[in-house]
XYZ file of C-alpha atoms in Angstrom:
428
model
C 0.000 0.000 0.000
C 1.455 3.394 -1.018
C 2.082 6.244 1.448
C -0.613 8.290 -0.332
C -3.180 5.511 0.151
C -2.193 5.126 3.792
C -2.472 8.886 4.407
C -5.885 9.010 2.718
C -7.132 6.054 4.819
C -5.784 7.647 8.002
C -7.566 10.954 7.310
C -10.844 9.254 6.412
C -10.983 7.190 9.577
C -9.292 9.368 12.196
C -12.591 10.008 13.966
C -13.643 6.340 13.953
C -10.215 5.172 15.120
C -10.615 7.086 18.355
C -12.488 3.974 19.387
C -9.654 1.686 18.286
C -6.824 1.517 20.809
C -3.503 -0.218 21.234
C -3.413 -1.997 24.580
C -0.039 -3.451 25.580
C 0.297 -4.573 29.177
C 4.070 -4.637 28.796
C 4.154 -1.009 27.523
C 5.159 -2.196 24.087
C 5.050 0.758 21.661
C 2.410 1.026 18.970
C 3.645 -0.560 15.739
C 4.357 2.112 13.089
C 1.795 0.765 10.602
C -0.950 0.912 13.256
C 0.132 4.347 14.447
C -0.029 5.492 10.838
C -3.690 4.477 10.811
C -4.435 6.653 13.861
C -4.462 3.861 16.449
C -3.485 5.343 19.822
C -3.087 4.157 23.410
C -6.048 4.735 25.730
C -5.754 7.329 28.488
C -7.285 4.856 30.934
C -8.502 1.290 30.818
C -12.095 0.580 31.947
C -14.669 -2.026 31.121
C -16.469 -0.286 28.246
C -20.244 0.189 28.249
C -20.293 1.012 24.538
C -18.363 -0.754 21.758
C -14.591 -0.055 21.801
C -11.876 -1.978 19.998
C -8.611 -2.984 21.636
C -5.655 -4.281 19.637
C -3.619 -6.347 22.093
C -0.193 -7.855 21.363
C -0.090 -11.489 22.528
C 2.568 -14.110 21.943
C 1.285 -17.316 20.345
C 2.419 -19.471 23.238
C 0.300 -17.395 25.692
C -2.759 -17.193 23.466
C -5.137 -19.360 25.533
C -4.621 -17.782 28.938
C -4.224 -14.280 27.547
C -7.483 -14.234 25.558
C -9.543 -15.597 28.451
C -8.004 -13.093 30.878
C -8.511 -10.179 28.480
C -12.138 -11.076 27.929
C -12.756 -11.253 31.670
C -10.996 -7.922 32.203
C -12.481 -5.957 29.315
C -16.002 -7.392 29.295
C -18.266 -8.430 26.463
C -18.639 -4.952 24.923
C -14.933 -4.760 24.021
C -14.032 -5.723 20.449
C -10.875 -7.724 21.081
C -8.253 -7.956 18.326
C -5.160 -10.077 18.947
C -2.010 -8.564 17.372
C 0.495 -11.290 16.555
C 2.955 -11.591 13.732
C 2.436 -14.226 11.037
C -0.102 -16.351 12.942
C -1.231 -19.473 11.074
C -4.846 -20.084 10.087
C -5.220 -22.718 12.782
C -4.013 -20.359 15.483
C -6.322 -17.625 14.215
C -9.296 -19.982 14.486
C -8.215 -20.969 18.006
C -7.890 -17.331 19.099
C -11.411 -16.544 17.919
C -12.736 -19.717 19.502
C -11.185 -18.648 22.796
C -13.014 -15.296 22.727
C -11.134 -12.946 20.436
C -13.132 -11.087 17.787
C -10.339 -10.802 15.213
C -6.597 -11.252 14.649
C -4.190 -8.840 12.940
C -0.555 -9.011 11.885
C 0.856 -5.615 13.037
C 3.691 -5.914 10.523
C 1.400 -6.323 7.487
C -0.226 -3.224 5.987
C -2.716 -5.423 4.127
C -3.681 -7.331 7.271
C -4.065 -4.037 9.165
C -6.220 -2.485 6.442
C -8.545 -5.500 6.274
C -8.726 -5.846 10.061
C -9.447 -2.154 10.654
C -12.182 -2.239 7.999
C -13.797 -5.198 9.763
C -13.308 -3.559 13.155
C -14.861 -0.272 12.090
C -17.809 -2.097 10.576
C -18.241 -4.143 13.756
C -18.043 -1.001 15.902
C -20.597 0.742 13.698
C -23.001 -2.171 14.113
C -22.200 -2.360 17.799
C -22.937 1.335 18.262
C -26.243 0.959 16.455
C -27.146 -2.026 18.620
C -26.001 -0.164 21.734
C -28.138 2.849 20.854
C -31.106 0.628 20.072
C -30.707 -1.108 23.411
C -30.494 2.289 25.079
C -33.751 3.377 23.439
C -35.401 0.109 24.409
C -34.138 0.453 27.968
C -35.464 4.011 28.118
C -38.851 2.915 26.776
C -38.875 0.047 29.252
C -38.093 2.445 32.102
C -40.858 4.794 30.935
C -43.308 1.903 30.772
C -42.246 0.619 34.187
C -42.590 4.087 35.699
C -46.047 4.416 34.170
C -47.367 1.089 35.417
C -45.712 1.551 38.826
C -47.833 4.656 39.283
C -51.056 2.822 38.454
C -53.022 1.571 41.487
C -54.176 -1.616 39.765
C -51.848 -4.646 40.010
C -50.354 -5.423 36.563
C -48.248 -8.405 35.531
C -46.666 -10.041 32.477
C -45.901 -13.724 31.911
C -44.137 -15.558 29.126
C -45.569 -18.611 27.361
C -43.980 -20.884 29.964
C -45.910 -19.185 32.759
C -42.919 -17.324 34.222
C -43.409 -13.741 35.376
C -41.285 -11.416 33.245
C -42.555 -8.153 34.713
C -44.974 -6.533 37.124
C -45.688 -3.214 38.795
C -45.268 -2.257 42.437
C -49.009 -2.657 43.079
C -48.919 -6.308 41.991
C -45.851 -7.087 44.092
C -47.479 -5.419 47.093
C -50.737 -7.284 46.480
C -49.026 -10.669 46.772
C -46.610 -9.569 49.493
C -43.353 -9.564 47.545
C -40.903 -7.171 45.965
C -40.876 -6.906 42.149
C -37.546 -8.777 42.133
C -39.239 -11.501 44.164
C -41.835 -11.953 41.411
C -39.898 -11.759 38.142
C -38.424 -15.092 37.116
C -40.887 -17.137 39.167
C -44.040 -19.074 38.333
C -47.455 -18.597 39.911
C -46.833 -21.706 42.018
C -43.926 -19.906 43.685
C -45.883 -16.752 44.603
C -49.410 -18.007 45.392
C -50.995 -20.776 47.502
C -51.138 -24.063 45.605
C -54.945 -24.219 45.365
C -55.167 -20.693 43.930
C -52.091 -21.201 41.751
C -53.648 -24.258 40.091
C -56.808 -22.294 39.312
C -54.819 -19.373 37.858
C -52.631 -21.686 35.777
C -55.663 -23.441 34.295
C -57.121 -20.086 33.268
C -53.774 -19.013 31.762
C -53.400 -22.255 29.820
C -56.883 -21.829 28.373
C -56.123 -18.237 27.354
C -52.809 -19.152 25.714
C -54.523 -21.934 23.793
C -57.455 -19.942 22.399
C -55.936 -16.421 22.453
C -57.866 -13.193 22.785
C -59.024 -11.670 26.070
C -60.125 -13.311 29.303
C -62.149 -11.605 32.032
C -63.364 -13.368 35.155
C -64.088 -12.732 38.825
C -62.301 -14.549 41.590
C -61.724 -14.421 45.322
C -58.069 -14.049 46.280
C -56.077 -13.519 49.441
C -54.232 -10.217 49.812
C -50.784 -10.112 51.367
C -52.371 -8.651 54.504
C -54.345 -11.905 54.897
C -57.693 -10.395 53.948
C -59.892 -12.079 51.354
C -60.541 -9.813 48.354
C -62.963 -10.001 45.440
C -61.194 -9.162 42.180
C -61.694 -9.134 38.432
C -58.864 -10.525 36.296
C -58.399 -8.869 32.892
C -55.933 -10.884 30.802
C -54.868 -10.762 27.167
C -52.767 -13.234 25.202
C -49.745 -11.626 23.526
C -48.800 -12.950 20.089
C -45.583 -12.725 18.114
C -45.256 -11.930 14.422
C -45.629 -15.631 13.656
C -49.041 -15.699 15.364
C -47.806 -17.927 18.194
C -48.584 -17.061 21.791
C -45.710 -15.224 23.435
C -47.227 -14.737 26.870
C -49.937 -12.997 28.884
C -50.473 -9.432 30.068
C -52.882 -9.079 32.960
C -54.398 -6.600 35.392
C -56.294 -7.126 38.632
C -59.184 -4.874 39.616
C -60.137 -5.007 43.287
C -63.947 -5.016 43.453
C -64.268 -5.859 47.143
C -65.934 -2.552 47.999
C -68.299 -2.924 45.054
C -69.232 -6.425 46.207
C -69.823 -5.158 49.741
C -72.017 -2.371 48.378
C -73.951 -4.859 46.261
C -74.477 -7.050 49.315
C -75.712 -4.048 51.298
C -78.043 -3.040 48.485
C -79.422 -6.574 48.241
C -79.886 -6.664 51.987
C -81.576 -3.268 51.933
C -83.879 -4.487 49.179
C -84.982 -7.610 51.046
C -84.581 -6.745 54.728
C -86.737 -4.603 56.967
C -84.538 -1.683 58.102
C -85.914 -1.658 61.669
C -85.922 -5.354 62.590
C -83.567 -6.806 59.926
C -86.203 -9.462 59.276
C -87.171 -10.235 55.667
C -89.519 -7.582 54.320
C -92.872 -8.090 52.608
C -91.326 -8.062 49.138
C -88.788 -10.761 49.998
C -91.498 -12.874 51.645
C -93.557 -12.997 48.480
C -90.440 -13.644 46.381
C -89.469 -16.663 48.510
C -93.078 -17.818 48.783
C -93.378 -17.863 44.990
C -90.313 -20.127 44.712
C -91.559 -22.419 47.496
C -95.053 -22.664 46.024
C -93.731 -23.574 42.577
C -91.633 -26.341 44.056
C -94.511 -27.547 46.293
C -96.932 -27.568 43.358
C -94.529 -29.675 41.305
C -94.029 -32.152 44.152
C -97.635 -32.236 45.327
C -96.862 -30.791 48.773
C -99.152 -28.855 51.071
C -98.113 -25.633 52.774
C -99.143 -23.631 55.800
C -99.130 -19.870 56.206
C -99.490 -17.765 59.341
C -100.157 -14.124 60.203
C -98.809 -13.005 63.605
C -99.604 -9.692 65.245
C -98.157 -8.113 68.402
C -100.923 -7.755 70.987
C -101.732 -4.257 72.269
C -98.649 -2.815 70.618
C -100.131 0.683 70.828
C -99.818 0.513 74.609
C -96.058 0.109 74.347
C -95.780 3.212 72.182
C -98.201 5.216 74.351
C -96.754 4.295 77.747
C -93.068 3.696 77.023
C -92.534 5.767 73.899
C -91.874 4.963 70.263
C -88.198 4.153 70.882
C -89.217 1.332 73.233
C -91.828 0.291 70.705
C -89.079 -0.059 68.101
C -86.970 -2.065 70.571
C -89.929 -4.351 71.249
C -90.387 -5.001 67.510
C -86.678 -5.800 67.126
C -86.840 -8.232 70.038
C -89.989 -9.979 68.812
C -88.682 -10.225 65.230
C -85.452 -11.780 66.507
C -87.337 -14.306 68.642
C -89.636 -15.289 65.768
C -86.667 -15.727 63.416
C -84.746 -17.799 65.974
C -87.627 -20.158 66.753
C -89.365 -20.665 63.406
C -86.887 -23.367 62.392
C -84.728 -24.047 59.362
C -86.459 -24.020 55.989
C -89.400 -21.919 57.211
C -89.804 -18.235 56.364
C -90.661 -15.295 58.623
C -90.987 -11.682 57.452
C -92.272 -8.374 58.748
C -95.402 -7.577 56.743
C -95.677 -4.054 58.105
C -96.341 -2.294 61.394
C -96.482 -4.919 64.129
C -97.600 -7.717 61.778
C -95.507 -10.668 60.546
C -96.033 -13.344 57.887
C -94.774 -16.923 58.196
C -94.624 -19.739 55.657
C -94.084 -23.422 56.447
C -93.048 -25.524 53.397
C -94.058 -29.192 53.260
C -95.692 -28.989 56.694
C -98.983 -30.384 57.884
C -101.282 -27.994 59.703
C -100.503 -29.792 62.966
C -96.723 -29.420 62.461
C -97.147 -25.749 61.597
C -99.338 -25.193 64.651
C -96.702 -26.721 66.950
C -93.994 -24.471 65.502
C -96.246 -21.402 65.702
C -97.120 -22.113 69.315
C -93.430 -22.455 70.182
C -92.874 -19.058 68.595
C -95.740 -17.571 70.612
C -94.410 -18.982 73.887
C -90.872 -17.746 73.235
C -92.136 -14.237 72.456
C -94.046 -14.120 75.732
C -91.047 -15.387 77.699
C -88.576 -12.993 76.078
C -90.859 -9.979 76.544
C -91.355 -10.915 80.197
C -87.596 -10.954 80.684
C -87.422 -7.569 78.972
C -90.041 -6.173 81.405
C -92.556 -5.576 78.618
C -95.208 -7.986 79.871
C -96.703 -5.407 82.258
C -97.675 -3.356 79.225
C -97.883 -5.856 76.356
C -95.470 -8.354 74.818
C -97.453 -11.254 73.389
C -98.504 -12.251 69.891
C -101.678 -13.672 68.436
C -101.346 -15.960 65.406
C -103.757 -16.997 62.676
C -102.810 -20.162 60.778
C -104.089 -21.654 57.515
C -103.055 -24.746 55.574
C -103.409 -24.713 51.792
C -102.690 -26.550 48.565
C -100.843 -24.302 46.053
C -102.582 -26.097 43.196
C -106.005 -25.109 44.510
C -105.477 -21.791 46.277
C -103.329 -18.686 45.852
C -101.094 -17.308 48.563
C -103.238 -14.185 48.878
C -106.302 -16.338 49.459
C -104.495 -18.420 52.101
C -103.221 -15.247 53.824
C -106.751 -13.885 53.865
C -107.978 -17.000 55.702
C -105.011 -16.813 58.116
C -105.804 -13.143 58.740
C -109.407 -14.031 59.571
C -108.119 -16.670 61.996
C -105.872 -14.014 63.576
C -108.935 -11.817 64.071
C -110.598 -14.691 65.949
C -107.493 -15.138 68.132
C -107.537 -11.460 69.023
C -111.233 -11.578 69.909
C -110.723 -14.751 71.925
C -108.398 -13.116 74.438
C -105.071 -12.655 72.521
C -101.792 -14.526 73.019
C -103.118 -17.599 71.281
C -103.337 -19.433 67.939
C -106.417 -19.957 65.824
C -106.435 -22.291 62.846
C -108.547 -21.358 59.811
C -111.173 -23.826 58.719
């Protein structure tokens, strides 16, 4: 190569060669041909974070140990070129196999020119890859910062079911740090019973793709049971194959509690907490349909607090409310499982006895009457009032409506009142 060609090459690549250095641990000077190409010694030696090329003189007999040591010292980002005179093809292959990126003969202008061309091209590609990784890392950090500031737990899994990312809310939800989640499976971060259920849902989603939304009850890291909605989506690669799952958890515990309160408010009497009139007829309709299909008879009762006005007049309305709460509680406690009691309004209650003969219903109703009297006596209400009268009617749902049966029970109640109160009358 002529001096003109060498000078032209040196001027064209001076800027690039600032990333190509001569590194001699024995302070060996830079060979003239390399110096002519702008190769200089580094001011300091550090493990590079971006691509840098080091041309290192190494004797052939020290090749194995030297290359391994250099790679450990300089790291994977360094482009390592071994400078050795007249190395055979076999030795060149061995040097690269040991971890070198290239080999150059520092006494050959042709070898230097070819090697520096390869090195510059490798550095250019390395810089592009480094910049791309930097952009990806920045985007990843932006994304992580965004999801970490979201209150909903968010997680990502690969196709093998291993967590590859999550936000702080998710880690907190399951009682771990983010580092304690990433790299683990659901079986390592959740109780086995719940983990099996989650894994089944994930497997189904990965198989069919698309979006999956379902409610579940989970246990928070604080030990409390929480109602949640899982929103999951299968992630696909360019080949259409499932790559993993992205998911979010919405805590709907408060919504569920509100729904329960609304349902209770819709079917419970606000004063006594007994079923209200609406709920009584709703349950009675279900019971009557079943009884009609099975050919069963039913019994219905109307109970009324005796002389309730005296409690309000003599003790005040607050004590009247307390008396109603007490009587409703006693009736509910003594009516027995499977039977229905509800406050119909005022001081009146309805009762329904499924699959009960009139005699069985009368025995239960009388037990209710006796318990009310006893409880009111203990509460010092008996001097004023504190008993109930009950009208009872048996009926066949195939032959009579509930309203008709209640009318007969109400007439029987009227007879009980006129017969001295605190007693049961059975309708004919």
